[in-house]
PDB file of C-alpha atoms in Angstrom:
ATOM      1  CA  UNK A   1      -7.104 -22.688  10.962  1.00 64.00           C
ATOM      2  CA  UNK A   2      -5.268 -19.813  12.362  1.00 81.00           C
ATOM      3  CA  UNK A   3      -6.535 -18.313  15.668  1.00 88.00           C
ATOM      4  CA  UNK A   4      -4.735 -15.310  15.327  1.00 92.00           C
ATOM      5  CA  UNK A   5      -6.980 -14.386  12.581  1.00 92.00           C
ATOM      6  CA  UNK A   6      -9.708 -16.172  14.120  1.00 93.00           C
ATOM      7  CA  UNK A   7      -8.989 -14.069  17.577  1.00 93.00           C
ATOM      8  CA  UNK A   8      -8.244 -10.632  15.221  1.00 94.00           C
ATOM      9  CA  UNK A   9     -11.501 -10.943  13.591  1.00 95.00           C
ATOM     10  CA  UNK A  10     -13.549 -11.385  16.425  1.00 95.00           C
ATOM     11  CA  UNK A  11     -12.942  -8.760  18.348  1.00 95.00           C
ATOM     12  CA  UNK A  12     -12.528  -6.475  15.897  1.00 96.00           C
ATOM     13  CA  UNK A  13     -15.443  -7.101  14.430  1.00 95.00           C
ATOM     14  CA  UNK A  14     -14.777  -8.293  11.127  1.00 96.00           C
ATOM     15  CA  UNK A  15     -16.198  -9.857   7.902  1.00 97.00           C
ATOM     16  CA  UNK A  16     -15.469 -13.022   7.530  1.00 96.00           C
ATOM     17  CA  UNK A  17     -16.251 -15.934   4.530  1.00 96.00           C
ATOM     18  CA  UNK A  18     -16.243 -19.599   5.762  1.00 96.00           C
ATOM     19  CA  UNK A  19     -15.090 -21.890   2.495  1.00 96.00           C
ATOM     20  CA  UNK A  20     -15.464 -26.058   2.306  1.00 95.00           C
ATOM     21  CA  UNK A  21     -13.697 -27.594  -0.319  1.00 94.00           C
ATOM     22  CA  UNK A  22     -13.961 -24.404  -2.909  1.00 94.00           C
ATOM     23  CA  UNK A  23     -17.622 -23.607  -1.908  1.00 96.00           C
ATOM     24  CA  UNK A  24     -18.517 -20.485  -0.168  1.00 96.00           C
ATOM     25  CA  UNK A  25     -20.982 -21.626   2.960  1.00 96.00           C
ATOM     26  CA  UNK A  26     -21.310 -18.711   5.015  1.00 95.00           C
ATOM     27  CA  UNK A  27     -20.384 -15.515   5.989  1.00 96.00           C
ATOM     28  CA  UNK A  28     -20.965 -12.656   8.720  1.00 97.00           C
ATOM     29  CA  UNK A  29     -19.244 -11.572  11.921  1.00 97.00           C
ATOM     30  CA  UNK A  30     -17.738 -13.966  14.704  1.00 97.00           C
ATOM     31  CA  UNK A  31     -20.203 -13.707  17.611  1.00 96.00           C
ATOM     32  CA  UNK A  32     -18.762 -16.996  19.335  1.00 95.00           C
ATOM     33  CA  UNK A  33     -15.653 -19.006  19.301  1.00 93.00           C
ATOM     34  CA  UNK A  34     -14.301 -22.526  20.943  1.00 93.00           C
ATOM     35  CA  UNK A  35     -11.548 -24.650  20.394  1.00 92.00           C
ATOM     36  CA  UNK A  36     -13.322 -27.146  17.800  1.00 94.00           C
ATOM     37  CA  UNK A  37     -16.378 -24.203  16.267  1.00 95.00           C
ATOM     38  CA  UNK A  38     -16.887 -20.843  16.147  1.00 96.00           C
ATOM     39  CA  UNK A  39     -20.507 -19.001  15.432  1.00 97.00           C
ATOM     40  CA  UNK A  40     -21.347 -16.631  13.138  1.00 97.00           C
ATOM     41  CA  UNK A  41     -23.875 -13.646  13.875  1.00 95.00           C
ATOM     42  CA  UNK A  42     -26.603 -15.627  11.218  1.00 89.00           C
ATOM     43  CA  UNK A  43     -26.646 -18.670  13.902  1.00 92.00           C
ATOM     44  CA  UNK A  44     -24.621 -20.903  12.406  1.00 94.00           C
ATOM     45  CA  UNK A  45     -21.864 -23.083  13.419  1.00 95.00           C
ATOM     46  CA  UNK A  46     -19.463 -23.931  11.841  1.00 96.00           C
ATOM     47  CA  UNK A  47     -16.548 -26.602  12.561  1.00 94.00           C
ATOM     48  CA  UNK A  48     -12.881 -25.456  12.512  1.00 91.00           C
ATOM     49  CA  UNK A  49     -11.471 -28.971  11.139  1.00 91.00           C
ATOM     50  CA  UNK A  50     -13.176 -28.852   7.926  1.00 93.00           C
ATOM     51  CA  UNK A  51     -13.592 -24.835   6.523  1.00 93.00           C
ATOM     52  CA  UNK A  52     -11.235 -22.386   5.700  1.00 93.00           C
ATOM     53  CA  UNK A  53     -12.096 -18.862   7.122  1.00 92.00           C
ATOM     54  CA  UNK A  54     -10.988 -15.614   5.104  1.00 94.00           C
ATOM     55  CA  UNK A  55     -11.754 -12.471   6.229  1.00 94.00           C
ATOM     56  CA  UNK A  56     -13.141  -9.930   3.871  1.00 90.00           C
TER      57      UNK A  56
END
């Protein structure tokens, strides 16, 4: 996953999709971000080994 984007999106506040093996899983705004997840502003978690980010 690349934290440019990652870093880019949140903090400039943007839309992002989080994608597992073709499936669309979530989406929303970064609100948190660590080395291994990142949050999205529904409370979710998400892990940065196994989904794809885009933003929107």
């Amino acid at each position: 996953m690349d934290v440019k984007m990652i870093n880019n999106a949140f903090l400039n506040g943007l839309t992002v999709e989080v994608w597992r093996a073709g499936e669309l899983i979530g989406s929303g705004r970064i609100v948190e971000h660590t080395k291994d997840f990142i949050m999205l502003d529904d409370g979710d978690f998400y892990s940065k080994d196994w989904c794809e980010l885009v933003i929107c």
